[in-house]
Amino acid sequence: MLVETKPGVQSGAPVLRGTRMPVDAIIDNFDYGLSAAEIAEQFEIPPDHIEAILTYAKSHRIAHRFR
């Protein structure tokens, strides 16, 4: 599993497993216009993780609009 939620981490918001990196930060950066590759470089996260999160968010329409 790539994403987890824990009550004591980021107020229970979804984060990358084993980190405090909110999934929303990845989605927000994508919505702002950054590419998956740019986000991966910026946050030092493997590009396939970024792609998986964006694909999941698009398919589940997580509280963000996608281009």
PDB file of C-alpha atoms in Angstrom:
ATOM      1  CA  MET A   1       0.000   0.000   0.000  1.00  0.00           C
ATOM      2  CA  LEU A   2       1.411   3.361  -1.045  1.00  0.00           C
ATOM      3  CA  VAL A   3      -0.842   5.636   1.045  1.00  0.00           C
ATOM      4  CA  GLU A   4      -1.802   5.477   4.700  1.00  0.00           C
ATOM      5  CA  THR A   5      -3.780   7.494   7.215  1.00  0.00           C
ATOM      6  CA  LYS A   6      -2.954   7.753  10.892  1.00  0.00           C
ATOM      7  CA  PRO A   7      -4.812   9.936  13.382  1.00  0.00           C
ATOM      8  CA  GLY A   8      -1.575  11.446  14.749  1.00  0.00           C
ATOM      9  CA  VAL A   9       0.011  12.165  11.373  1.00  0.00           C
ATOM     10  CA  GLN A  10      -1.091  15.261   9.420  1.00  0.00           C
ATOM     11  CA  SER A  11      -4.415  15.248  11.294  1.00  0.00           C
ATOM     12  CA  GLY A  12      -5.349  11.917   9.726  1.00  0.00           C
ATOM     13  CA  ALA A  13      -4.983  13.143   6.127  1.00  0.00           C
ATOM     14  CA  PRO A  14      -3.716  10.581   3.597  1.00  0.00           C
ATOM     15  CA  VAL A  15       0.100  10.557   3.421  1.00  0.00           C
ATOM     16  CA  LEU A  16       2.726   8.525   1.599  1.00  0.00           C
ATOM     17  CA  ARG A  17       3.364   5.426   3.702  1.00  0.00           C
ATOM     18  CA  GLY A  18       6.197   5.921   6.161  1.00  0.00           C
ATOM     19  CA  THR A  19       6.337   9.705   5.624  1.00  0.00           C
ATOM     20  CA  ARG A  20       4.493  12.836   6.632  1.00  0.00           C
ATOM     21  CA  MET A  21       4.090  13.848   2.954  1.00  0.00           C
ATOM     22  CA  PRO A  22       0.404  14.654   2.371  1.00  0.00           C
ATOM     23  CA  VAL A  23      -1.068  13.176  -0.784  1.00  0.00           C
ATOM     24  CA  ASP A  24      -2.859  16.499  -1.288  1.00  0.00           C
ATOM     25  CA  ALA A  25       0.524  18.220  -1.737  1.00  0.00           C
ATOM     26  CA  ILE A  26       1.222  16.003  -4.733  1.00  0.00           C
ATOM     27  CA  ILE A  27      -2.231  16.551  -6.222  1.00  0.00           C
ATOM     28  CA  ASP A  28      -2.112  20.311  -5.566  1.00  0.00           C
ATOM     29  CA  ASN A  29       1.244  20.607  -7.329  1.00  0.00           C
ATOM     30  CA  PHE A  30      -0.117  18.673 -10.307  1.00  0.00           C
ATOM     31  CA  ASP A  31      -3.211  20.908 -10.413  1.00  0.00           C
ATOM     32  CA  TYR A  32      -0.893  23.936 -10.286  1.00  0.00           C
ATOM     33  CA  GLY A  33       0.758  22.714 -13.481  1.00  0.00           C
ATOM     34  CA  LEU A  34       3.803  20.699 -12.463  1.00  0.00           C
ATOM     35  CA  SER A  35       4.400  17.444 -14.300  1.00  0.00           C
ATOM     36  CA  ALA A  36       4.651  14.136 -12.485  1.00  0.00           C
ATOM     37  CA  ALA A  37       8.398  14.143 -13.198  1.00  0.00           C
ATOM     38  CA  GLU A  38       8.806  17.625 -11.697  1.00  0.00           C
ATOM     39  CA  ILE A  39       6.864  16.633  -8.585  1.00  0.00           C
ATOM     40  CA  ALA A  40       8.954  13.474  -8.207  1.00  0.00           C
ATOM     41  CA  GLU A  41      12.141  15.525  -8.400  1.00  0.00           C
ATOM     42  CA  GLN A  42      10.877  18.264  -6.079  1.00  0.00           C
ATOM     43  CA  PHE A  43       9.803  15.864  -3.324  1.00  0.00           C
ATOM     44  CA  GLU A  44      12.435  13.174  -4.020  1.00  0.00           C
ATOM     45  CA  ILE A  45       9.776  10.520  -4.555  1.00  0.00           C
ATOM     46  CA  PRO A  46      10.000   7.821  -7.240  1.00  0.00           C
ATOM     47  CA  PRO A  47       8.086   8.919 -10.374  1.00  0.00           C
ATOM     48  CA  ASP A  48       6.036   5.703 -10.386  1.00  0.00           C
ATOM     49  CA  HIS A  49       4.708   6.611  -6.914  1.00  0.00           C
ATOM     50  CA  ILE A  50       3.603  10.021  -8.196  1.00  0.00           C
ATOM     51  CA  GLU A  51       1.919   8.453 -11.229  1.00  0.00           C
ATOM     52  CA  ALA A  52       0.117   5.908  -9.030  1.00  0.00           C
ATOM     53  CA  ILE A  53      -1.196   8.611  -6.703  1.00  0.00           C
ATOM     54  CA  LEU A  54      -2.377  10.790  -9.590  1.00  0.00           C
ATOM     55  CA  THR A  55      -4.043   7.834 -11.312  1.00  0.00           C
ATOM     56  CA  TYR A  56      -5.837   6.878  -8.103  1.00  0.00           C
ATOM     57  CA  ALA A  57      -6.913  10.459  -7.438  1.00  0.00           C
ATOM     58  CA  LYS A  58      -8.261  10.851 -10.977  1.00  0.00           C
ATOM     59  CA  SER A  59     -10.205   7.608 -10.833  1.00  0.00           C
ATOM     60  CA  HIS A  60     -11.689   8.443  -7.439  1.00  0.00           C
ATOM     61  CA  ARG A  61     -12.196  12.147  -8.058  1.00  0.00           C
ATOM     62  CA  ILE A  62     -10.523  13.134  -4.800  1.00  0.00           C
ATOM     63  CA  ALA A  63     -11.708  16.669  -3.924  1.00  0.00           C
ATOM     64  CA  HIS A  64      -9.676  18.190  -6.746  1.00  0.00           C
ATOM     65  CA  ARG A  65     -10.375  19.033 -10.335  1.00  0.00           C
ATOM     66  CA  PHE A  66      -8.039  17.512 -12.878  1.00  0.00           C
ATOM     67  CA  ARG A  67      -7.087  18.832 -16.265  1.00  0.00           C
TER      68      ARG A  67
END
